[in-house]
Tab-separated table of C-alpha atoms in Angstrom:
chain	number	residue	atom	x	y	z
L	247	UNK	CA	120.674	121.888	62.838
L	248	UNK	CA	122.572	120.141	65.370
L	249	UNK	CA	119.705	119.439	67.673
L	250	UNK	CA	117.428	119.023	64.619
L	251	UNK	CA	119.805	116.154	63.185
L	252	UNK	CA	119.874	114.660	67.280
L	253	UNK	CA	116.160	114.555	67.462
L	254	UNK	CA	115.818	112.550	64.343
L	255	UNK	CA	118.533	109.930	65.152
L	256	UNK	CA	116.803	109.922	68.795
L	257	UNK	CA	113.585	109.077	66.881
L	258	UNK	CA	114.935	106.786	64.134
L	259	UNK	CA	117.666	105.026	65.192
L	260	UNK	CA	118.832	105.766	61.969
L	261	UNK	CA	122.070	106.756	61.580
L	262	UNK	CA	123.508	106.820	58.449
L	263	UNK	CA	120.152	109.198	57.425
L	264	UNK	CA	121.405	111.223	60.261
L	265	UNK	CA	124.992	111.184	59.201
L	266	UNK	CA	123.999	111.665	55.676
L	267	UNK	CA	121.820	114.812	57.178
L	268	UNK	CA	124.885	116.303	59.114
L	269	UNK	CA	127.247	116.014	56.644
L	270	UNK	CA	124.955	117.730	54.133
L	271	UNK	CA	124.390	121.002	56.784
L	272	UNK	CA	128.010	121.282	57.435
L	273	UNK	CA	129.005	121.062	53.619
L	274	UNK	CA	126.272	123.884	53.469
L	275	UNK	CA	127.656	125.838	55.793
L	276	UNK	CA	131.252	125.281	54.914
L	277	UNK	CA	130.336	126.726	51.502
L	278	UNK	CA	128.501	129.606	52.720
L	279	UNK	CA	131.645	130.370	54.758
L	280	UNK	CA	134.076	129.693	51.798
L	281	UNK	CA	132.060	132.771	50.025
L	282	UNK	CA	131.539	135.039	53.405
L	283	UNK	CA	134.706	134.364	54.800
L	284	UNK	CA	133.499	134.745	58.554
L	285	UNK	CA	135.046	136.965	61.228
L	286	UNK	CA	138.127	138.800	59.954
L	287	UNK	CA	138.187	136.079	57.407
L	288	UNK	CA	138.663	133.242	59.490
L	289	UNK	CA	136.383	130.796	57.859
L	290	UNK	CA	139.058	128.752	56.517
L	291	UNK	CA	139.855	127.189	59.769
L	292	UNK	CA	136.692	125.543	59.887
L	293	UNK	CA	137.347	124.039	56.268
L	294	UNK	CA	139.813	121.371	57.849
L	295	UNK	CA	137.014	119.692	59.910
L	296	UNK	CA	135.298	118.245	56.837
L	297	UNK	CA	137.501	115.756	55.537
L	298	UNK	CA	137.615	113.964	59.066
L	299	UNK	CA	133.784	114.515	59.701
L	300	UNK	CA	132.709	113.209	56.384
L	301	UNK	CA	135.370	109.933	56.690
L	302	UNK	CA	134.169	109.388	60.145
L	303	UNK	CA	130.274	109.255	59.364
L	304	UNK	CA	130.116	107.981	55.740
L	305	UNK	CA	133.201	105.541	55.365
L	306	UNK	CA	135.902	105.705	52.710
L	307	UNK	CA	134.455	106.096	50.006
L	308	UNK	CA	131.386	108.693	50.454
L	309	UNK	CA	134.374	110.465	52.348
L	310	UNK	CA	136.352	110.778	49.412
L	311	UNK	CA	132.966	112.165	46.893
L	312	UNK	CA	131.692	114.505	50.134
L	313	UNK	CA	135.617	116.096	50.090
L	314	UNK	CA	135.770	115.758	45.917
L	315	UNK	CA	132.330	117.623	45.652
L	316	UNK	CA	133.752	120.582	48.196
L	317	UNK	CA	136.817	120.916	46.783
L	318	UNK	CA	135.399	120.809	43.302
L	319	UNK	CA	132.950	123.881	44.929
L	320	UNK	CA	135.888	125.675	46.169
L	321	UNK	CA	137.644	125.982	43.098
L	322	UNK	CA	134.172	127.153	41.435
L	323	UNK	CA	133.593	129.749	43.622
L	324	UNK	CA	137.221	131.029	43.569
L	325	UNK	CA	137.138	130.770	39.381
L	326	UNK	CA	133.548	133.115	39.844
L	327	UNK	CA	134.988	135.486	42.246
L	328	UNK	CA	137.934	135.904	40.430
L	329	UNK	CA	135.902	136.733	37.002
L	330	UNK	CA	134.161	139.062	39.296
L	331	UNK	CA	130.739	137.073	39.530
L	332	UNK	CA	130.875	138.161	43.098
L	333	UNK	CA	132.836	139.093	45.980
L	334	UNK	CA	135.777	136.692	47.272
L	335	UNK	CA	137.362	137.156	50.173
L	336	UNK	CA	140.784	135.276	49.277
L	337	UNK	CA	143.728	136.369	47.688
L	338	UNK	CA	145.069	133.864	44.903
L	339	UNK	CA	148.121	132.982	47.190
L	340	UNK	CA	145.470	131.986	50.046
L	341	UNK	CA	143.127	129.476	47.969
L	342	UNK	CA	145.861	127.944	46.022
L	343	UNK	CA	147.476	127.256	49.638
L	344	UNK	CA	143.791	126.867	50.832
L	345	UNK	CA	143.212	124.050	48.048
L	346	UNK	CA	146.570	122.706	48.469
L	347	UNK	CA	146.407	122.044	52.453
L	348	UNK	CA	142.543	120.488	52.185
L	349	UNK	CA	143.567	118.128	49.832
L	350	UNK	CA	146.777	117.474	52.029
L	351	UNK	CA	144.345	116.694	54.681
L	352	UNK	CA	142.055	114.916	53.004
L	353	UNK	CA	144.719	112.606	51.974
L	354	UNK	CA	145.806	111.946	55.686
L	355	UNK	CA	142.311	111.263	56.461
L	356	UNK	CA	141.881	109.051	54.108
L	357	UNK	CA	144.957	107.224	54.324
L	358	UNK	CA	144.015	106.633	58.314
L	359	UNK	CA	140.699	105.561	57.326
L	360	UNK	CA	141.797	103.397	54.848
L	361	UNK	CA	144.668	102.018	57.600
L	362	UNK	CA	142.141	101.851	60.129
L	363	UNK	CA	139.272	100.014	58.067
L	364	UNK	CA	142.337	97.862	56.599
L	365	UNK	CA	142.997	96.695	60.293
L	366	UNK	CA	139.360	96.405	61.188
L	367	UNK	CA	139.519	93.545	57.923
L	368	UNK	CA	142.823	91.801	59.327
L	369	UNK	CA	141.209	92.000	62.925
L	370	UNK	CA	138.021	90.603	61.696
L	371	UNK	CA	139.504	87.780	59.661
L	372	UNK	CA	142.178	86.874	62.767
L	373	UNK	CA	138.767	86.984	64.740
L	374	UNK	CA	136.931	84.208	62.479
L	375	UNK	CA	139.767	82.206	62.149
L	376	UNK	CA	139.915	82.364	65.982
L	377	UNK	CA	136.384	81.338	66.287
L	378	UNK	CA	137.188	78.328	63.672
L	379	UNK	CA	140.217	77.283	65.359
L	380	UNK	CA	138.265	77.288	68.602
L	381	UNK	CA	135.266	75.313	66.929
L	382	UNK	CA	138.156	72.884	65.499
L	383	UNK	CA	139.676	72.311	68.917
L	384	UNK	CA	135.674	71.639	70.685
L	385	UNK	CA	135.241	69.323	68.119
L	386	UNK	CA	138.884	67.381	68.484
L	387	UNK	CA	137.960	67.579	72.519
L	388	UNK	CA	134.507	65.993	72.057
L	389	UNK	CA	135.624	63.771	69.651
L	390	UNK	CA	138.608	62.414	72.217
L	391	UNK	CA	135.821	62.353	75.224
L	392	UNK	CA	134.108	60.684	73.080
L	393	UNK	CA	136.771	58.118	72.043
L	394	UNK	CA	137.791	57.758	75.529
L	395	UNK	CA	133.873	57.284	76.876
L	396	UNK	CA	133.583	54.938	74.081
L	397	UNK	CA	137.230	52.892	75.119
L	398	UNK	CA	135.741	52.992	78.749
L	399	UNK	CA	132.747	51.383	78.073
L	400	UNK	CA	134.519	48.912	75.943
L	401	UNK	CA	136.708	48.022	79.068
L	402	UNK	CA	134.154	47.934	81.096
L	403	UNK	CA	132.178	45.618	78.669
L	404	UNK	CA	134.924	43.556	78.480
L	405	UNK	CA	135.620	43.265	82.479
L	406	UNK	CA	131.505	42.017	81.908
L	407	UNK	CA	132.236	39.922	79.607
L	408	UNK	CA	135.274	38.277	81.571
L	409	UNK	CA	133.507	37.767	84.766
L	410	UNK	CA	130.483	36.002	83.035
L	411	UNK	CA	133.587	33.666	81.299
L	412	UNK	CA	135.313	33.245	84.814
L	413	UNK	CA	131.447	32.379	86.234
L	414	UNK	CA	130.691	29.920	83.807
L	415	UNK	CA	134.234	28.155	84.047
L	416	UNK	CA	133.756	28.233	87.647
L	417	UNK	CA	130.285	26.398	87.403
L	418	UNK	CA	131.951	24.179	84.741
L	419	UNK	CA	134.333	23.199	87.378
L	420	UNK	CA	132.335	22.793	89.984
L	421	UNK	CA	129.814	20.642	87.508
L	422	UNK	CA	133.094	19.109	86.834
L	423	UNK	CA	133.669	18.183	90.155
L	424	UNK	CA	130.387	16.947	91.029
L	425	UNK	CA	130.584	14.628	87.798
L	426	UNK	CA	133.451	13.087	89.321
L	427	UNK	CA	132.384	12.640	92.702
L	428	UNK	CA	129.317	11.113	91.450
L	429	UNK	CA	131.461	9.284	89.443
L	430	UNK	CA	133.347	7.853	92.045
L	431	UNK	CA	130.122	7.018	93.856
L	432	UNK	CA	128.758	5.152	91.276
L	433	UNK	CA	131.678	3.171	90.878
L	434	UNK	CA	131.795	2.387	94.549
L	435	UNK	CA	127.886	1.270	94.615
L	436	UNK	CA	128.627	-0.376	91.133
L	437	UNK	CA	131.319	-2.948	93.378
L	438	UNK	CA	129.110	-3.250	95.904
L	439	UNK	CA	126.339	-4.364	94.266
L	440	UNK	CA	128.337	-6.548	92.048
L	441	UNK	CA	129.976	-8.406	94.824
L	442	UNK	CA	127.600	-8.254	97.583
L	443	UNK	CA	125.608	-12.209	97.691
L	444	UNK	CA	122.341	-11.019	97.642
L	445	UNK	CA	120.531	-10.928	94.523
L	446	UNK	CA	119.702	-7.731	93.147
L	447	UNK	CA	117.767	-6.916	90.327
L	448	UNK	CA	116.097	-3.715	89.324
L	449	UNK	CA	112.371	-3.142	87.045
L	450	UNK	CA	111.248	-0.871	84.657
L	451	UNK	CA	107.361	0.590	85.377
L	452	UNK	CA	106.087	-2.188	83.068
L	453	UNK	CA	108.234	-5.184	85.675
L	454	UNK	CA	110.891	-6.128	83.560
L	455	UNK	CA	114.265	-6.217	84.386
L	456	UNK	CA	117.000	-3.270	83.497
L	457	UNK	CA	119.854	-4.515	86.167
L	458	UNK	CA	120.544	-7.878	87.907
L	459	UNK	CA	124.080	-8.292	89.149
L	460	UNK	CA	125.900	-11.116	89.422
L	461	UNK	CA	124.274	-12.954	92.505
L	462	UNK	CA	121.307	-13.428	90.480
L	463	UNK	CA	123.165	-15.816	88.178
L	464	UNK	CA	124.068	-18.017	91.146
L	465	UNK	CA	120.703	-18.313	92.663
L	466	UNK	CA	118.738	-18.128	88.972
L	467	UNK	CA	121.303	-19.898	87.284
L	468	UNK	CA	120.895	-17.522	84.340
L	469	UNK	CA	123.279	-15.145	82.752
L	470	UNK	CA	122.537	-11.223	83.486
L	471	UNK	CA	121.904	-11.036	79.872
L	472	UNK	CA	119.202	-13.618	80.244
L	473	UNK	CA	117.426	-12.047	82.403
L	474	UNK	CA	117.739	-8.602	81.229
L	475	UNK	CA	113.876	-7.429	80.024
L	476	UNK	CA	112.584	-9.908	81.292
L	477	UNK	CA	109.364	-9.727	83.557
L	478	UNK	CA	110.757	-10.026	87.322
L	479	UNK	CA	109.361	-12.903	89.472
L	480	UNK	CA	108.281	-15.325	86.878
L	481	UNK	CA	108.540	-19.143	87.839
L	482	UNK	CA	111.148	-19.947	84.880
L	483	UNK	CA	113.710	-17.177	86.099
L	484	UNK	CA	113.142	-17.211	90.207
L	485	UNK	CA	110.744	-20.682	90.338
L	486	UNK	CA	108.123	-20.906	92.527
């Protein structure tokens, strides 16, 4: 049956079939034994396996209906043998201590099953809340990278942004500069012209006048504002 049962898991990859298939042969056999009794009576040893085999491949609570259904047998075959339906091979004293140390057993097993699959739960639960701690402190990390990659682009927008402003004043100043000195310039060629005793006088593209300094007046003997847009070289300004 064993190698049977091992063939078909091999094949199926189904195990709780194949659990489900063991458990059924050995509950089989343990009542065939219960009403044989095996060498020199002996059986009974066997009896103690069940409760731990039927926790261990069909959980809690198949465990406890697998052990419930043999004990329930037991007592059924002892009540028959004892009304003389057929042969038993216990005394009364040996399956009331019989009955009285499987269910002992049972109740061990299923108390460390039930300890066991309670610690599985805890160890599960500590697991997820593990895994959602974790996934709490990945997102707080990315979301301080973050932060900080957005603060160092911010700096670094801002150390842009202040060497475009230092640029520009620079230029300003320099434009500044320039203005003056031109400035200055102008004001020297300004005295120049205005004192120097040569007429000066400048045209427009169309020949009239935009700038006469002050010489003009003496040799014209009209005012700058005379002359101003007026046509340059005509006999009533300059004679001729």
């Amino acid at each position: 049956a064993t190698v049977i049962n091992l063939a078909f898991y091999h094949y199926t990859k189904n195990f709780k079939a194949a659990s489900l298939f063991i458990v059924i042969i050995i509950y089989g056999l343990l009542t065939f034994l219960l009403v044989d009794g095996g060498i020199a009576n002996t059986a009974f040893l066997w009896f103690y396996t069940f409760p731990l085999l039927a926790f261990f491949l069909r959980g809690r609570k198949e465990g406890i209906a697998w052990n419930f259904l043999f004990i329930s047998t037991s007592i059924s075959l002892f009540i028959f043998g004892y009304f003389g339906l057929f042969r038993i091979f216990y005394s009364l004293d040996q399956a009331r201590q019989l009955l009285a140390s499987y269910i002992a057993v049972t109740m061990l097993a299923y108390f460390y099953e039930e300890t066991s699959y309670r610690n599985f739960r805890s160890l599960v639960s500590k697991t997820k809340e593990l895994e959602k701690l974790n996934q709490i402190q990945e997102a707080e990390a990315f979301t301080k990278e973050a932060q900080q990659q957005q603060t160092l682009e911010s700096v670094e927008e801002l150390e842009k942004t202040k060497k475009a402003v230092l640029n520009i004043l620079e230029d300003l100043d320099q434009e500044k500069n320039a203005a003056t000195s031109l400035s200055k310039d102008l004001a020297k060629f300004k005295l120049a012209v205005e004192n120097v005793k040569d007429q000066i006088a400048i045209t427009d593209q169309d020949g009239k006048v935009i700038f006469a300094n002050p010489a003009t007046t003496n040799i014209t003997g009209y005012e700058v504002e005379e002359i101003l847009s007026r046509k340059a070289g005509i006999r009533e300004l300059w004679g001729g």
